[in-house]
Coordinates of C-alpha atoms and ligand atoms in Angstrom, one line a residue:
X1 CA 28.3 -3.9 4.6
X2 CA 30.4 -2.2 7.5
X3 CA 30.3 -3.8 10.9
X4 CA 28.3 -0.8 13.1
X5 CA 30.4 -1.8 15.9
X6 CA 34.1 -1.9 14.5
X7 CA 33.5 -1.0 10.8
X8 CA 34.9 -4.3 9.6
X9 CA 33.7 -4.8 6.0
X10 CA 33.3 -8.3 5.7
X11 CA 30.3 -10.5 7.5
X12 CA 28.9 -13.3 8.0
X13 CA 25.7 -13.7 6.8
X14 CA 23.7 -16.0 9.5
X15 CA 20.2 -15.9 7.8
X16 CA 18.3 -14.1 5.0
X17 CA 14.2 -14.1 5.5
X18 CA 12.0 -12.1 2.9
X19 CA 9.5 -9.6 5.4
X20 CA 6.9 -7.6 3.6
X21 CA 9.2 -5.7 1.2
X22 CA 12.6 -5.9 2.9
X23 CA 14.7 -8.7 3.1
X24 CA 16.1 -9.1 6.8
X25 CA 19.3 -10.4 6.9
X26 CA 21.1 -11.3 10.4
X27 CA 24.8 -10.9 10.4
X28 CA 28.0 -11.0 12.2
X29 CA 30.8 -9.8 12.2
X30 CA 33.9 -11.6 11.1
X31 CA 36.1 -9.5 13.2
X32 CA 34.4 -8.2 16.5
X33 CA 31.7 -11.0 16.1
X34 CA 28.9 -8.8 17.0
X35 CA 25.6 -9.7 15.4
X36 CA 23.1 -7.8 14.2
X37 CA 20.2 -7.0 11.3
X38 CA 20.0 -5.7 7.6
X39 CA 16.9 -4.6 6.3
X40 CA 17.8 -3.9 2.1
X41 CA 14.6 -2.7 0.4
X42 CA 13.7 -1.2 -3.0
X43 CA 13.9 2.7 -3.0
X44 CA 12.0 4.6 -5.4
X45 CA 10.8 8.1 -4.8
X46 CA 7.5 9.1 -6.2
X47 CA 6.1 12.7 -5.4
X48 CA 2.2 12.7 -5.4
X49 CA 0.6 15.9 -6.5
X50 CA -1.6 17.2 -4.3
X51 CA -5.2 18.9 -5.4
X52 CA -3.6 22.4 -4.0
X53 CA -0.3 21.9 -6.2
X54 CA 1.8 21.2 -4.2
X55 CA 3.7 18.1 -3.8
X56 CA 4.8 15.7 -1.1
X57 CA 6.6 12.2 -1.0
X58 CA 4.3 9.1 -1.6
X59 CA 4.4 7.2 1.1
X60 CA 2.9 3.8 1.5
X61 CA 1.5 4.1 5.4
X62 CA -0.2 7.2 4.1
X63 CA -2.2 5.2 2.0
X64 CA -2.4 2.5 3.8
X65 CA -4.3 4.8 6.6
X66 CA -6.5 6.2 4.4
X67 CA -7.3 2.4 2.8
X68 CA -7.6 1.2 6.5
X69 CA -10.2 3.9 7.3
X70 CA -12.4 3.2 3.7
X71 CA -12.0 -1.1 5.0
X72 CA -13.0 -0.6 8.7
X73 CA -13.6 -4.0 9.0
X74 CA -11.0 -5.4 7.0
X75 CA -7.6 -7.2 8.7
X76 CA -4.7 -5.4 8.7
X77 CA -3.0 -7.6 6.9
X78 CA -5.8 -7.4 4.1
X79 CA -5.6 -3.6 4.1
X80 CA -1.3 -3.9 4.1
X81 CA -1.6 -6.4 1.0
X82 CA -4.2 -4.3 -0.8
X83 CA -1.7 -0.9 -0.7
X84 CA 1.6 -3.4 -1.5
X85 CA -0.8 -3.8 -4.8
X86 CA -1.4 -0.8 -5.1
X87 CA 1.4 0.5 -4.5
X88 CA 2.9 -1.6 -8.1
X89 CA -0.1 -0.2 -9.4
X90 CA 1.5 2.8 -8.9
X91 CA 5.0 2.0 -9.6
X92 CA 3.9 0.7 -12.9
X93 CA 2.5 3.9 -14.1
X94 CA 5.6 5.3 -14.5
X95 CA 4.5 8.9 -14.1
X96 CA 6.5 10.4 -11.4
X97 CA 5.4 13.0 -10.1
X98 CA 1.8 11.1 -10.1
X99 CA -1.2 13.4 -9.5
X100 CA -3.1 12.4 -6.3
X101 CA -6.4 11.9 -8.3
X102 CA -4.7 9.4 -10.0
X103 CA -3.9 7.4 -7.0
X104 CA -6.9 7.8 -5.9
X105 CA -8.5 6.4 -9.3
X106 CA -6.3 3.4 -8.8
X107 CA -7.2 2.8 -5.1
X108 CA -11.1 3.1 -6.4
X109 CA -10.9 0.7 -9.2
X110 CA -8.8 -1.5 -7.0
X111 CA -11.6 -1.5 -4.1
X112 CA -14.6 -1.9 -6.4
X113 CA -13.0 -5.3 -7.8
X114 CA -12.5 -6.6 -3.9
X115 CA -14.7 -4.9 -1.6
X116 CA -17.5 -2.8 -2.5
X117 CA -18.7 -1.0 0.4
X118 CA -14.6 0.0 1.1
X119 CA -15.2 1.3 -2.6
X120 CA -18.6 3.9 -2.0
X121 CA -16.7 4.5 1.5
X122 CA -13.3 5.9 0.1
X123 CA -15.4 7.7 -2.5
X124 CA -17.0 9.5 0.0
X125 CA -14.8 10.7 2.2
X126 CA -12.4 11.3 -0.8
X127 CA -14.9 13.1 -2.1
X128 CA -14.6 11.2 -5.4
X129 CA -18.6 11.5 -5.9
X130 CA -19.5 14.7 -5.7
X131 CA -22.9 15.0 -6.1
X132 CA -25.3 12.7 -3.7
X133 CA -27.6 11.6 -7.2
X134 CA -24.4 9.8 -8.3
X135 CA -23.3 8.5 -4.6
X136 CA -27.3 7.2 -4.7
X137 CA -26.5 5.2 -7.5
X138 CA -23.2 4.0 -6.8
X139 CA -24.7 2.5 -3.5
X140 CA -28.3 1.3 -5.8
X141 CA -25.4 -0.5 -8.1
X142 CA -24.1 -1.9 -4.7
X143 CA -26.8 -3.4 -2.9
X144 CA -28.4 -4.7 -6.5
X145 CA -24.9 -6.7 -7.0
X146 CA -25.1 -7.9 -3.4
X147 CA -28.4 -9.3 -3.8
X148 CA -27.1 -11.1 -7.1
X149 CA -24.5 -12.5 -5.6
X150 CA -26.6 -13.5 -2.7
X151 CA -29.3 -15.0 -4.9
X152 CA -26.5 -16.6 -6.7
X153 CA -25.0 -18.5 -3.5
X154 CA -28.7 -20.1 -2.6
Ligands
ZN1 ZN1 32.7 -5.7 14.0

């Protein structure tokens, strides 16, 4: 790692903190002695295939909008954790380019195992369910599993 300052290769390493999915190092350098940060994070390029064809770079704050906007109620810090999963989920697919529909299959299964009414939510404005006799039911199989699982906590 190059000094920014003087170009020095060597430097001290002063501290080394995991954030999110970086690693944040503070260093200094060994000749000029300025300080200053290292982010080193995982690169892998996925292009998502759009419904039109066309493709674009996945990006994970694009999904995380999009997840944020299905949880409206949820903590950002639930919605940042839920695309960091899904964003493995992804990863772990191994198909690159990856069709949008299939993200959007893994966001779905992903929300109906943690938070139900995020899951009929990102269906509908993703336009997952199509017709409004399957939304109906989705929302029928919703509510009945709520009352269960209220029953259930009585
Ligand atoms: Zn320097």
């Amino acid at each position: 790692m190059h000094c920014p300052f003087c170009s020095h290769e060597e430097t001290k390493v002063l501290e080394s903190r995991i954030i999110e999915d970086a690693m944040r190092r503070r260093r200094e350098c060994l000749k000029c002695s300025t300080r200053f940060t290292t982010y080193e994070r995982a690169l892998f390029n996925i292009a998502v295939i759009k419904r039109d064809g066309h493709q674009e770079q996945f990006e994970i704050a694009k999904l995380s909008s999009s997840i944020q906007k299905a949880c409206a109620k949820s903590e950002p810090e639930v919605v940042s954790h839920l695309a960091q999963t899904l964003y493995r989920k992804i990863l772990n697919k191994r198909t690159n380019p990856i069709k949008s529909s299939v993200i959007g299959s893994l966001v779905l299964a992903q929300l109906k195992k943690q938070d139900q009414m995020a899951y009929v939510r990102f269906a509908t404005i993703h336009k997952k369910i199509e017709d409004t006799k399957h939304l109906e039911k989705e929302l029928n199989l919703v509510t009945r599993e709520q009352r269960v699982s209220s029953k259930l906590s009585e």
